[in-house]
Coordinates of C-alpha atoms and ligand atoms in Angstrom, one line a residue:
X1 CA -53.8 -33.5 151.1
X2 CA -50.2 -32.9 149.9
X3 CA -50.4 -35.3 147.1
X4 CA -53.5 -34.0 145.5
X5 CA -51.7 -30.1 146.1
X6 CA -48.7 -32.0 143.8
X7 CA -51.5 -33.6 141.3
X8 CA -53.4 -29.9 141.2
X9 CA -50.5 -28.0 140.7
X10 CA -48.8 -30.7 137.8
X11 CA -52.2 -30.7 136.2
X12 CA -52.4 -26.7 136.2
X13 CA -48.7 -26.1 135.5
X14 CA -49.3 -28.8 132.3
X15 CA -52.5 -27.0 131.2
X16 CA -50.7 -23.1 131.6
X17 CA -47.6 -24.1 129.6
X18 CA -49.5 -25.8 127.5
X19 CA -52.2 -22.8 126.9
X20 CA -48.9 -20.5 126.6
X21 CA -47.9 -22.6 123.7
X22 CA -51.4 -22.9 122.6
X23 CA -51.7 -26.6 123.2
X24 CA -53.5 -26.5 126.6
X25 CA -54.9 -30.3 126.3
X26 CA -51.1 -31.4 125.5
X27 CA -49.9 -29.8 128.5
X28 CA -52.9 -31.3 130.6
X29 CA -51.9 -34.5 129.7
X30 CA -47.9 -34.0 130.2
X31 CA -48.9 -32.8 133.8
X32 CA -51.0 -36.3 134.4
X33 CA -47.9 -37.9 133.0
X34 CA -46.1 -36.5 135.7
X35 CA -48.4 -37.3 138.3
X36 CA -48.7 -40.9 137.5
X37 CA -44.9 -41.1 137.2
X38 CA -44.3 -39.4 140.8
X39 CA -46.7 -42.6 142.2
X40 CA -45.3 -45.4 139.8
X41 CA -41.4 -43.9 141.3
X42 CA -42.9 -44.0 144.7
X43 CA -44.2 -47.2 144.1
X44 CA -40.7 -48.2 143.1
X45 CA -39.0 -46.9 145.8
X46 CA -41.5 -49.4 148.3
X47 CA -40.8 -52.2 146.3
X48 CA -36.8 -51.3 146.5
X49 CA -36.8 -50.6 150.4
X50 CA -39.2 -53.6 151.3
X51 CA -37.2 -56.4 149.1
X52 CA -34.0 -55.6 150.5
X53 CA -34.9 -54.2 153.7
X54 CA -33.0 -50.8 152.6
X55 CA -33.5 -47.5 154.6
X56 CA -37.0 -46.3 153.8
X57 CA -37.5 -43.3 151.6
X58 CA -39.0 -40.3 151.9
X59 CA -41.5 -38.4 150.6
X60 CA -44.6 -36.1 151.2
X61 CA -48.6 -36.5 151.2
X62 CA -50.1 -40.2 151.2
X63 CA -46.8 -41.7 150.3
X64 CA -44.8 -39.8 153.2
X65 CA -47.3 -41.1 155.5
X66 CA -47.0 -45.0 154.5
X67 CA -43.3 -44.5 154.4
X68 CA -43.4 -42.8 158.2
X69 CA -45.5 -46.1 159.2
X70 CA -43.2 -48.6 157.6
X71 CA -40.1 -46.6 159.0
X72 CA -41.6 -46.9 162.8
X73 CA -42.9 -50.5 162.2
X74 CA -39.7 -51.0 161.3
X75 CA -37.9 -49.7 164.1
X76 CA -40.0 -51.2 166.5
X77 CA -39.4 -54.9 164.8
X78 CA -35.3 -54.2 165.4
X79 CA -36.0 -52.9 169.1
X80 CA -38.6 -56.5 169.8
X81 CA -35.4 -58.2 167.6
X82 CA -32.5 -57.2 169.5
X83 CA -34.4 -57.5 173.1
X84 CA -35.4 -61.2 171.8
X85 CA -31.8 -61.9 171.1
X86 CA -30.6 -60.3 174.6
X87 CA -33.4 -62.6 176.4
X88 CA -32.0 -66.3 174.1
X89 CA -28.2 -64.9 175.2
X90 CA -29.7 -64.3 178.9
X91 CA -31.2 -67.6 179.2
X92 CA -28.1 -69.9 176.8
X93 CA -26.3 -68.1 179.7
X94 CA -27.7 -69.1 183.1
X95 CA -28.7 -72.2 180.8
X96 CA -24.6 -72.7 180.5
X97 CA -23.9 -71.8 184.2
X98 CA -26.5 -75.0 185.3
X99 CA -24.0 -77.8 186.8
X100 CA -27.4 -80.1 185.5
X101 CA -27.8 -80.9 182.3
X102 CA -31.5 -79.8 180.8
X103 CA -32.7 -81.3 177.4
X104 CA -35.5 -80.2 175.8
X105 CA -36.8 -83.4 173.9
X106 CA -39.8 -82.8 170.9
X107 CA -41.9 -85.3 169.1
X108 CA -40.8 -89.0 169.6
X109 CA -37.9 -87.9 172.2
X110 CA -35.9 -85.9 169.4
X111 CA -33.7 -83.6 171.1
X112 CA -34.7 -80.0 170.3
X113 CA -31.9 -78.0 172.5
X114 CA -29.7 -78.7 175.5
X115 CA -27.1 -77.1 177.5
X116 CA -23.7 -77.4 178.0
X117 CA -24.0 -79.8 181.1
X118 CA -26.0 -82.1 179.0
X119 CA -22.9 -82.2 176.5
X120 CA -20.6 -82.9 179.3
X121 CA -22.7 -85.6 181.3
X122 CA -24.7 -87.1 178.3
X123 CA -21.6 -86.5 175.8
X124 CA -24.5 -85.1 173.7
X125 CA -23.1 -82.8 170.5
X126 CA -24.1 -80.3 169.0
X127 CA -25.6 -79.8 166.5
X128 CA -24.7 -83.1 165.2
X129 CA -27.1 -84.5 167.8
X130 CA -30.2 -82.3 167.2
X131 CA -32.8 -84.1 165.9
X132 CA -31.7 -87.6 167.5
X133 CA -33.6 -90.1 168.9
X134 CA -32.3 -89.3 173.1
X135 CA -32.3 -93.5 173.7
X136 CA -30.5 -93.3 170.4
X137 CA -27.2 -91.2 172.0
X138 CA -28.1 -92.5 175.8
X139 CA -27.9 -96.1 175.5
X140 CA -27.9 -97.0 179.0
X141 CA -31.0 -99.3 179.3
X142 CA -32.0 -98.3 182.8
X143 CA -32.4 -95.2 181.3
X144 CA -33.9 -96.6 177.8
X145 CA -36.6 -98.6 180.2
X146 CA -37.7 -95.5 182.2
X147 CA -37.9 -92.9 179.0
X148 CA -40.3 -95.8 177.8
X149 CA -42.6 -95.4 180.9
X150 CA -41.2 -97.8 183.3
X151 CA -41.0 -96.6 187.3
X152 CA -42.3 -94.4 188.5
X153 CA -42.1 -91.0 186.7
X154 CA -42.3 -88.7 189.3
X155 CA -39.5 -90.6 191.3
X156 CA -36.5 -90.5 188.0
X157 CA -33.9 -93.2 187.3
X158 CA -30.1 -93.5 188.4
X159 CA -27.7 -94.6 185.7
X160 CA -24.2 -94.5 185.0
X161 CA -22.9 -91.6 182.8
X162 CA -22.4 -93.0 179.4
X163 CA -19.0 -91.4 178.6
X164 CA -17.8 -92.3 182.2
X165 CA -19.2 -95.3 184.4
X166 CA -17.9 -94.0 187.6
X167 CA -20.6 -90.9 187.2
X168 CA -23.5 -91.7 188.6
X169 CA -26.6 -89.4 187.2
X170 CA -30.5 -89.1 188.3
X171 CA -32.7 -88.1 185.2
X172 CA -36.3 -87.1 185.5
X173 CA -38.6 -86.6 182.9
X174 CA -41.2 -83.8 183.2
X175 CA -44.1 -82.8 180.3
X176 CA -44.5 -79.3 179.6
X177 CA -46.5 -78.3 176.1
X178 CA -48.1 -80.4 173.7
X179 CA -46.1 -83.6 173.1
X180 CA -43.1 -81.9 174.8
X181 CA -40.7 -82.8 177.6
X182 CA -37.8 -81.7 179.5
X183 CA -35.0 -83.9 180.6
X184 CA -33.1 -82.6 183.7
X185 CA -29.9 -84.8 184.6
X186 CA -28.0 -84.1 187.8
X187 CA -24.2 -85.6 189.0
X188 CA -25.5 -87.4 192.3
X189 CA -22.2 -89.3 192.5
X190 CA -20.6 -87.2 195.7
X191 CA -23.9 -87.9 197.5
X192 CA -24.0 -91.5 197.4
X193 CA -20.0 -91.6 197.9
X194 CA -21.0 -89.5 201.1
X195 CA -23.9 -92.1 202.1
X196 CA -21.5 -95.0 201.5
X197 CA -19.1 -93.9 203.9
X198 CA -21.7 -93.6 206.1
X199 CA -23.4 -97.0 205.9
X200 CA -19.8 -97.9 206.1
X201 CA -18.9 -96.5 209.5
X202 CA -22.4 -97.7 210.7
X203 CA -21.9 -101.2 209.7
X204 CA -18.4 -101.6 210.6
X205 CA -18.9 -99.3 214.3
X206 CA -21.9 -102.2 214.6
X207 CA -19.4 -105.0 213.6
X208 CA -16.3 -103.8 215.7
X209 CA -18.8 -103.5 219.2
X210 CA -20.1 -107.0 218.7
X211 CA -17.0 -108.8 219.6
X212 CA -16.0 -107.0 222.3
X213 CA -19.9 -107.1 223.8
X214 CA -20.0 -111.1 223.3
X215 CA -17.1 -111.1 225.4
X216 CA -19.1 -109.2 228.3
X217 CA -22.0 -111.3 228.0
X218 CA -19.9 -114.4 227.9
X219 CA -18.8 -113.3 231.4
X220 CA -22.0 -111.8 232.6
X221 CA -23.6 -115.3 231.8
X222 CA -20.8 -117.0 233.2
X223 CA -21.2 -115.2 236.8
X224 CA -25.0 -115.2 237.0
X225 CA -24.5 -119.2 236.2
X226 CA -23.0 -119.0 239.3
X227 CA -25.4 -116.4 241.1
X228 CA -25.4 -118.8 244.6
X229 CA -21.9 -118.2 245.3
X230 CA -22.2 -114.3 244.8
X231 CA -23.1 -112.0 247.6
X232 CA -27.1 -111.1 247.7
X233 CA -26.4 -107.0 247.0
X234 CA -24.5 -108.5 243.4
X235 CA -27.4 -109.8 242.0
X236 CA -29.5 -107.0 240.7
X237 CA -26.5 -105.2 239.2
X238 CA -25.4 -108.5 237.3
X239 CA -29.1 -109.0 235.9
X240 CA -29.6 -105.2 235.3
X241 CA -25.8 -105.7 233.3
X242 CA -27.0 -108.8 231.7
X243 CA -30.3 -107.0 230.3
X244 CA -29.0 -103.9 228.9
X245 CA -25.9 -106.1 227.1
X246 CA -28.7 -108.1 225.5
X247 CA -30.3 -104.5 224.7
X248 CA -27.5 -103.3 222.9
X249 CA -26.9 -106.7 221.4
X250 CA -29.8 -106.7 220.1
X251 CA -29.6 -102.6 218.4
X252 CA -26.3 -103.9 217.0
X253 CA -28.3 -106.7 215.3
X254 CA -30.4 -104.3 214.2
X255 CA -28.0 -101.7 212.6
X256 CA -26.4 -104.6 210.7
X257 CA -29.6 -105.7 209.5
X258 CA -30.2 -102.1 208.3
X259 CA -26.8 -101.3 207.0
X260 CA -27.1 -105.1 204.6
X261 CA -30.9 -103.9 203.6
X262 CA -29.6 -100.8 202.9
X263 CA -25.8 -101.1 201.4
X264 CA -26.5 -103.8 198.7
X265 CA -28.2 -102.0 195.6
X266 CA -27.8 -105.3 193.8
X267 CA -30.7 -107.7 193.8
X268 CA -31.0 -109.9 196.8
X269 CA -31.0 -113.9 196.3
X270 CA -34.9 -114.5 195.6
X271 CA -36.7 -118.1 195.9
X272 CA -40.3 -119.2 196.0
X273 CA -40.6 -118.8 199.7
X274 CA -43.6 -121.0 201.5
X275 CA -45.1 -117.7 203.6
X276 CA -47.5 -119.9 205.3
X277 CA -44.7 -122.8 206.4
X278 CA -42.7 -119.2 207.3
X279 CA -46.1 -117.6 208.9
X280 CA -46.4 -120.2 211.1
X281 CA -42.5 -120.7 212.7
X282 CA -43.3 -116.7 213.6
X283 CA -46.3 -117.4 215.4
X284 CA -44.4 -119.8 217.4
X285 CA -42.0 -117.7 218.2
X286 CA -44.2 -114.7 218.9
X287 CA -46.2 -117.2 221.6
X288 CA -42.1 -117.6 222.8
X289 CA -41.6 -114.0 223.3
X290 CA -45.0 -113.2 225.1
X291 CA -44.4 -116.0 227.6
X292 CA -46.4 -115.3 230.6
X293 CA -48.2 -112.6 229.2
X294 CA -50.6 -114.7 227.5
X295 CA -50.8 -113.1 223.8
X296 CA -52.9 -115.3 221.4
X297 CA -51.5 -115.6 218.0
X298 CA -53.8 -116.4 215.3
X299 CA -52.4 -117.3 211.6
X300 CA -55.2 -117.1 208.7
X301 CA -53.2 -117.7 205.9
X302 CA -54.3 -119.1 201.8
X303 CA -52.1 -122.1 202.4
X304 CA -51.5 -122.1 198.4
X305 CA -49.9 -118.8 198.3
X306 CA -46.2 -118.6 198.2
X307 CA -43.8 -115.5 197.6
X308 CA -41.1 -114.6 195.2
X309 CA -38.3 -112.9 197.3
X310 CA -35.7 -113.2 199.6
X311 CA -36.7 -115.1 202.7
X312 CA -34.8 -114.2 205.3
X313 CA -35.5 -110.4 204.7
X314 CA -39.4 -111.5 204.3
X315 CA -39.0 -113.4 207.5
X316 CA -37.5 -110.1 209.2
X317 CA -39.8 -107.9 207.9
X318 CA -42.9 -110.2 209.1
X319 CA -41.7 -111.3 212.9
X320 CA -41.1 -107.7 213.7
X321 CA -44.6 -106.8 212.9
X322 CA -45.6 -109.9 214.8
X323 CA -43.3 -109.3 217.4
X324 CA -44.3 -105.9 217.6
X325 CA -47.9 -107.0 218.0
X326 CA -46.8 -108.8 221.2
X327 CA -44.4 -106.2 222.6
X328 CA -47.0 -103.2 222.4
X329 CA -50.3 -104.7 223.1
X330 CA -51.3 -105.3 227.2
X331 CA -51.3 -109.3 227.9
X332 CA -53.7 -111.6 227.0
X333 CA -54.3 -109.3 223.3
X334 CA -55.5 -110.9 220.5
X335 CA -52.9 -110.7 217.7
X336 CA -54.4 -112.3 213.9
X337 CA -52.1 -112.7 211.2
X338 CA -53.6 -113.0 207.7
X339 CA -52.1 -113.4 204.3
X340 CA -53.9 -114.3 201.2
X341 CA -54.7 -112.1 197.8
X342 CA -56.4 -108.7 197.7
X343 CA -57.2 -107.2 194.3
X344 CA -54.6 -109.5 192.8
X345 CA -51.7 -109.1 195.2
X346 CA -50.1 -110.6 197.8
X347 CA -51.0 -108.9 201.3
X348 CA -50.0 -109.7 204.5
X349 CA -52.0 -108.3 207.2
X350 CA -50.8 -108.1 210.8
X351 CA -53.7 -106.9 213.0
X352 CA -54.1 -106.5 217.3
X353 CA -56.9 -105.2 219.8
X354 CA -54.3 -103.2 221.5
X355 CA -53.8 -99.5 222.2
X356 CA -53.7 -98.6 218.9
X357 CA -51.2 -95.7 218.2
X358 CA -52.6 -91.7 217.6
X359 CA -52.9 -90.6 214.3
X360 CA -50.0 -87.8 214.3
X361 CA -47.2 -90.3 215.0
X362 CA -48.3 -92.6 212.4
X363 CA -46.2 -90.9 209.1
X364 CA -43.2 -91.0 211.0
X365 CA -43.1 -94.9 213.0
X366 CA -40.8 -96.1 210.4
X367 CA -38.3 -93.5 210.9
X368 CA -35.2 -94.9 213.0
X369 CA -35.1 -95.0 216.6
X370 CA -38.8 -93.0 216.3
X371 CA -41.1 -94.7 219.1
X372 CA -44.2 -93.6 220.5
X373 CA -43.4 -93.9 224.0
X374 CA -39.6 -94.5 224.0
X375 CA -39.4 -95.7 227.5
X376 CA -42.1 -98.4 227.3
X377 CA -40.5 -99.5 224.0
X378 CA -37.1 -100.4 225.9
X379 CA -38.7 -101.7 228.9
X380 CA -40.1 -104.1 226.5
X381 CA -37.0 -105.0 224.5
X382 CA -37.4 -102.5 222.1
X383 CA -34.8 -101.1 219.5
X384 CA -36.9 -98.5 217.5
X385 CA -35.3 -99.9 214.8
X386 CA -38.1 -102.5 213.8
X387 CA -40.2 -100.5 211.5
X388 CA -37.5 -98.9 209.8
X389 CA -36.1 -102.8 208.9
X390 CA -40.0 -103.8 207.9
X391 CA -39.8 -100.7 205.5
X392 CA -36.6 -101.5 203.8
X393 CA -37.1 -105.2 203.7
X394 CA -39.8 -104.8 201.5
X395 CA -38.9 -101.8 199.5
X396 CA -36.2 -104.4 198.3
X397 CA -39.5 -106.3 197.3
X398 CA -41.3 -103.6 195.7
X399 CA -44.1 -103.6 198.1
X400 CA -45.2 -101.2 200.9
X401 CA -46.4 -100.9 204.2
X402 CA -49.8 -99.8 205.3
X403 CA -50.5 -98.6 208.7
X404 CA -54.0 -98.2 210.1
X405 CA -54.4 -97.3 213.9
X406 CA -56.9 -96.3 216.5
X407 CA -56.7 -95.3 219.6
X408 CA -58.5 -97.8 222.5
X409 CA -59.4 -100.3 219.0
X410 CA -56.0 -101.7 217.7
X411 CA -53.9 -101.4 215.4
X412 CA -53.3 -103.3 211.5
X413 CA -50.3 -103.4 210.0
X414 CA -49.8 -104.2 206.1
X415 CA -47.7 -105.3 203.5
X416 CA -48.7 -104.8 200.0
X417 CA -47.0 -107.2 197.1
X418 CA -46.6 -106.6 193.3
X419 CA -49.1 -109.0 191.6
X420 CA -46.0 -110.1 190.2
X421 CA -44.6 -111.4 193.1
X422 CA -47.3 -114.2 193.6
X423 CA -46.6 -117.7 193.5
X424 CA -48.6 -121.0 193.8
X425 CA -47.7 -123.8 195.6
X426 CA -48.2 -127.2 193.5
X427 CA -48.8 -129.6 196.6
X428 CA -50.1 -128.0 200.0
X429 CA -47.8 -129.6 202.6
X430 CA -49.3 -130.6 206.5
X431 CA -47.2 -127.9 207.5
X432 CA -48.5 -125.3 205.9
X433 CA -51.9 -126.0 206.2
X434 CA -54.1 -123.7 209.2
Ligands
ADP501 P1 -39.6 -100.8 218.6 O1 -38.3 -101.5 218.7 O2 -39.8 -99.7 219.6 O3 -40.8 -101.7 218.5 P2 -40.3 -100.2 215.9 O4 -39.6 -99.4 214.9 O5 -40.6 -101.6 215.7 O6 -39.5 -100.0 217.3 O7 -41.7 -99.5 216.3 C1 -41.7 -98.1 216.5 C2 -42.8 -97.7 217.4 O8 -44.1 -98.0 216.8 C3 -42.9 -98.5 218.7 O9 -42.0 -97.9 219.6 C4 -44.3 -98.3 219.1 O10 -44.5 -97.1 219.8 C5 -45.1 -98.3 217.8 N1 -45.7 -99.5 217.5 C6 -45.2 -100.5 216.6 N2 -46.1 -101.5 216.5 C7 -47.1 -101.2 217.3 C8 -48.3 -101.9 217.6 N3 -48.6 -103.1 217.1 N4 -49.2 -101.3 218.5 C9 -48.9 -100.1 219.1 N5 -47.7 -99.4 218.8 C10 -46.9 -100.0 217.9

C-alpha cells in the first residue's frame, strides 16, 4: 500500500513540476525514474545485507515488509544457532566427564568423533586421527579380530591398552544409524586385580587346609584301622569324623579345581582326547560309586569320535555329570550316556529316569554351592560345587551345557561342542568300542 502511495505521489509530483514548467510528460517520466530507482536501491540494499550478512535495512511498503521477515528469520536462525552451540558444549562436556572412552566410528570404521577418555585409553589424537581406519590406530589384534566380527558382539573383547599393557580395557561395539557404530571402551583393570586376589585367597585358603586335614585323616584312618581295640561308644564319633574329613576333603578338591578352571586365562594344554576310551573309565567308576545301590550305566557312544581339548578338564566336567546321575537318582536308576554328532557338533548327552529337578531351580544349578535339596546333596557326598566345575570346564572349550528336567521323568544333561572341536579317530581301538 505504502509503496504504491510513494509511486503515486513520485508520479504526480513529476507530472505537477513538470506541468509548472510546462513539460508535464518530462516530469512524469523523472517521477518513474525515481520510482524505479527507490526499488533498484532497495534491491541493493538486499543484495548488500544478504552477501555479507550485514544488519538489515529498513524501509517502508513491500520492501519494509520483506526486510521485517528477513530481520526475524534472521534472529530466529542466531537464537536455533547459539542454543545448537550450548547443546555440542553440553554434551563435549558430560562427553569429557565420561571415565569411558566413546568413539563414534562412520563408514569402514573411520573415526568420526571421540572423547577425551578415548584419547587417554586408546592414545587416539585429535584431529590428526579423524578420518582413520580405528584397527589402523588400535592395533591390538584381539581387538582387530572382534571389530572384524569375531565373538560374540553383544558380549565385547578384553585387550590390553595400546599405550600401556598393564591397562586392561573391554570394548563393545554397538550399531546405531545407517552404516554407523559406537565404540565404548571401559578401564576394567581394578576389577580383575580385585577378582585375582580373590581367586587367590580361595585357592591358597583351599591349599593351606589340605595339609593340615591330610594329617587328621591320616590319624582318623590310623585309629578306625584299629577300631577292635577302641571302646564300643568311640566308634560312631570316629566314623562320623572320618566322613565329614572326607566331605571337606573332597570341597577343598573342588575349590582348587574351580580356582585352576578359573585363574588360568591362558589356553589350557589341548590333545585329541579318545572320549569313548575316557567315556568308558567313567562308567566304571560311576558303577564304583553306586555300589550297592544298583545304578546301571549305559555308554552309547560313536566310537570314531574323538575331542580336541584338555582331558583332564573334559574328564571332570563329564564324571560329575555321571556321578551326579548316580548320586541324585533312587537305586537301581537307569543312567545312559551318549556321545556322537548332532547338527555337526560334538554332544555329549548324560540322561536318568530319576526325579528329575522342577523347573524354577533349573537357571540357577550351576551356581556354586546352589543345590536343590542341600541336605540330601551332602548325605550323598555332595559338594554343590559340581555343576559350577561342569560349566567352567567347558566354557574353557567353548561349548555349553544344556539342562532339560522333569519332575517324576528324569533328567538330561548336555554338553554342546564347537564343530570345530571334532576329531576322528584313524583306527577304532577294542577299547573304545561299545
Ligand atoms: P552336588 O555336589 O550337590 O551334586 P552339583 O553342583 O553337582 O552339586 O549339583 C547341584 C544340584 O543339582 C544338586 O545338589 C542336585 O540338587 C541337582 N542335580 C544335579 N544333577 C542332578 C540329577 N541328575 N538329577 C537330579 N538333580 C540333580
Amino acid at each position: 500500500m505504502a509503496e504504491t502511495a510513494l509511486g503515486g505521489g513520485l508520479l504526480a509530483a513529476g507530472a505537477l513540476l513538470g506541468w509548472t514548467v510546462g513539460d508535464a510528460g518530462g516530469g512524469f517520466g523523472l517521477g518513474l525514474l525515481g520510482y524505479v530507482g527507490w526499488h533498484l536501491r532497495n534491491v541493493l540494499r538486499l543484495t548488500l545485507s544478504l552477501r555479507s550478512d550485514r544488519d538489515v535495512p529498513e524501509s517502508i511498503g513491500l520492501w519494509g515488509d520483506l526486510f521485517e521477515r528477513l530481520y526475524r528469520a534472521r534472529r530466529e536462525a542466531t537464537v536455533t544457532r547459539r542454543r545448537l552451540a550450548q547443546i555440542v558444549q553440553r554434551f563435549e562436556e558430560s562427553s569429557a566427564a565420561l571415565p569411558d572412552a566413546a568413539v563414534a566410528l562412520g563408514d569402514h570404521g573411520g573415526i568420526d568423533w571421540c572423547n577425551e577418555a578415548a584419547q587417554r585409553l586408546l592414545g587416539l589424537r585429535t584431529p590428526r586421527d579423524l578420518g582413520q581406519r580405528i584397527t589402523n590406530v588400535v592395533r591390538d589384534p584381539a581387538f582387530a579380530g572382534y571389530f572384524s566380527g569375531e565373538g560374540d558382539r553383544a558380549a565385547g573383547v578384553e585387550f590390553s591398552a595400546p599405550r600401556d599393557d598393564r591397562l586392561i580395557l573391554h570394548a563393545q561395539i554397538i550399531a546405531f544409524g545407517q552404516g554407523r557404530q559406537l565404540l565404548l571402551v571401559r578401564d576394567i583393570t581394578q576389577g580383575r586385580r580385585l577378582e585375582q586376589v580373590r581367586r587367590d585367597f580361595v585357592a591358597n585358603a583351599s591349599h593351606e587346609l589340605r595339609t593340615p586335614l591330610t594329617v587328621v585323616y591320616g590319624f582318623l584312618e590310623t585309629l578306625t584301622a584299629d577300631a577292635g581295640e577302641l571302646p564300643e561308644r568311640w566308634r560312631r564319633p570316629l566314623d562320623l569324623m572320618t566322613q565329614q574329613t572326607l566331605r571337606m576333603q573332597r570341597i577343598i578338591d573342588d575349590m582348587l579345581m574351580l580356582a585352576q578352571l578359573e585363574g588360568d586365562s591362558r589356553r589350557h594344554t589341548e590333545t585329541d582326547v579318545n572320549v569313548p576310551n575316557l567315556l568308558q573309565q567313567i562308567r566304571s567308576e560311576a558303577i564304583a560309586l553306586s555300589g550297592g545301590r544298583r545304578h546301571r550305566v549305559e555308554v552309547h557312544a560313536d566310537p570314531q569320535l574323538w575331542l580336541r581339548g584338555n582331558e583332564t578338564e573334559l574328564r571332570s566336567a563329564f564324571a560329575n555329570l555321571v556321578g551326579n546321575a548316580v548320586q541324585h537318582t533312587p537305586d537301581g536308576s537307569l543312567i545312559t550316556v551318549r556321545w556322537g554328532l548332532l547338527d555337526g557338533c560334538p554332544v555329549l548327552a548324560v540322561q536318568d529316569n530319576g526325579e528329575g529337578i522342577a523347573a524354577e531351580h533349573l537357571p540357577r544349578l550351576s551356581e556354586r554351592f546352589y543345590r536343590v535339596d542341600a541336605s540330601r546333596s551332602r548325605a550323598r557326598g555332595g559338594t554343590g560345587l559340581g555343576l559350577a566345575i561342569v560349566k567352567h570346564a567347558l566354557a574353557r572349550h567353548d561349548a555349553e551345557l544344556l539342562i532339560e528336567s522333569q519332575v517324576g521323568v528324569g533328567s538330561t544333561f548336555r554338553c554342546v561342542f564347537p564343530a570345530a572341536a571334532t576329531r576322528r579317530s584313524a583306527s577304532v581301538t577294542e577299547a573304545s568300542r561299545m
